[in-house]
Amino acid sequence: EAVPAYNSGKVFHPKQNGWVGYVLTLSTGQRIYHSGDTDAIPEMEHVKTDVALMPCGGTYTMTATEMAAAANRFKPAILIPMHWGDIVGAQADAAAVAKAFTGKTVIKAVER
């Protein structure tokens, strides 16, 4: 299932490019949403998922606060912050998501 992925207030991922994130449904029925590079957009509110992977770096995508607020609207059981700690964003962004999200947040830094 494709879900639009775009920036609403930035130039990096324009809506007219038609980029998408995906909701994958496993054979167990569990649903996983990978939002792609996006801001918090109205289309997210209709996502039905158990696990959500969403960006929180802030420069090219939504901020940690925006990401947690978006996830709190569609309420995945597990939220995994991504796009932090490499080019933009920091572990503090992922920690801010964990604090603001009402469900379970999984944060794992990649060992380098």
Short mmCIF file of C-alpha atoms in Angstrom, two decimals, residues 35-103:
data_model
loop_
_atom_site.label_atom_id
_atom_site.label_comp_id
_atom_site.label_asym_id
_atom_site.label_seq_id
_atom_site.Cartn_x
_atom_site.Cartn_y
_atom_site.Cartn_z
CA SER A 35 7.03 6.75 5.74
CA GLY A 36 10.00 7.66 3.54
CA ASP A 37 11.33 11.23 3.62
CA THR A 38 8.33 13.33 4.55
CA ASP A 39 6.85 15.97 6.77
CA ALA A 40 3.79 15.36 8.93
CA ILE A 41 1.11 15.34 6.24
CA PRO A 42 -2.68 14.85 6.35
CA GLU A 43 -2.49 11.51 4.52
CA MET A 44 -0.71 9.96 7.53
CA GLU A 45 -3.81 10.25 9.67
CA HIS A 46 -5.45 7.45 7.66
CA VAL A 47 -2.56 4.98 8.04
CA LYS A 48 -3.43 1.79 9.91
CA THR A 49 -0.23 0.16 11.16
CA ASP A 50 1.29 -1.75 14.04
CA VAL A 51 4.86 -0.52 13.53
CA ALA A 52 5.89 2.83 12.05
CA LEU A 53 9.36 3.90 10.89
CA MET A 54 9.39 7.69 10.53
CA PRO A 55 12.05 10.39 10.11
CA CYS A 56 12.80 12.95 12.82
CA GLY A 57 15.98 14.70 11.60
CA GLY A 58 14.24 18.02 11.06
CA THR A 59 16.19 19.51 8.17
CA TYR A 60 14.87 17.51 5.22
CA THR A 61 11.93 15.93 7.05
CA MET A 62 9.74 16.60 10.08
CA THR A 63 11.20 17.45 13.47
CA ALA A 64 11.05 15.10 16.44
CA THR A 65 8.10 17.04 17.88
CA GLU A 66 6.22 16.98 14.57
CA MET A 67 6.93 13.27 14.12
CA ALA A 68 5.68 12.32 17.58
CA ALA A 69 2.53 14.42 17.11
CA ALA A 70 1.83 12.76 13.74
CA ALA A 71 2.35 9.27 15.18
CA ASN A 72 0.13 10.07 18.17
CA ARG A 73 -2.70 10.77 15.69
CA PHE A 74 -2.59 7.36 13.98
CA LYS A 75 -1.24 5.45 17.00
CA PRO A 76 1.11 2.66 15.91
CA ALA A 77 1.89 0.18 18.68
CA ILE A 78 5.63 0.68 18.05
CA LEU A 79 7.36 3.77 16.65
CA ILE A 80 10.92 3.65 15.30
CA PRO A 81 12.55 7.07 14.72
CA MET A 82 14.88 7.21 11.71
CA HIS A 83 16.98 9.73 9.77
CA TRP A 84 18.83 11.02 12.80
CA GLY A 85 22.47 10.98 13.82
CA ASP A 86 24.11 10.82 10.40
CA ILE A 87 23.71 13.78 8.06
CA VAL A 88 21.22 15.68 10.24
CA GLY A 89 19.53 15.15 13.56
CA ALA A 90 20.98 13.63 16.70
CA GLN A 91 20.18 11.00 19.29
CA ALA A 92 18.54 13.81 21.26
CA ASP A 93 15.92 14.01 18.49
CA ALA A 94 15.11 10.32 18.84
CA ALA A 95 14.98 10.70 22.62
CA ALA A 96 12.55 13.63 22.23
CA VAL A 97 10.30 11.38 20.14
CA ALA A 98 10.36 8.71 22.85
CA LYS A 99 9.33 11.29 25.41
CA ALA A 100 6.48 12.76 23.33
CA PHE A 101 5.04 9.56 21.81
CA THR A 102 2.37 7.84 23.88
CA GLY A 103 3.19 4.29 22.69
#
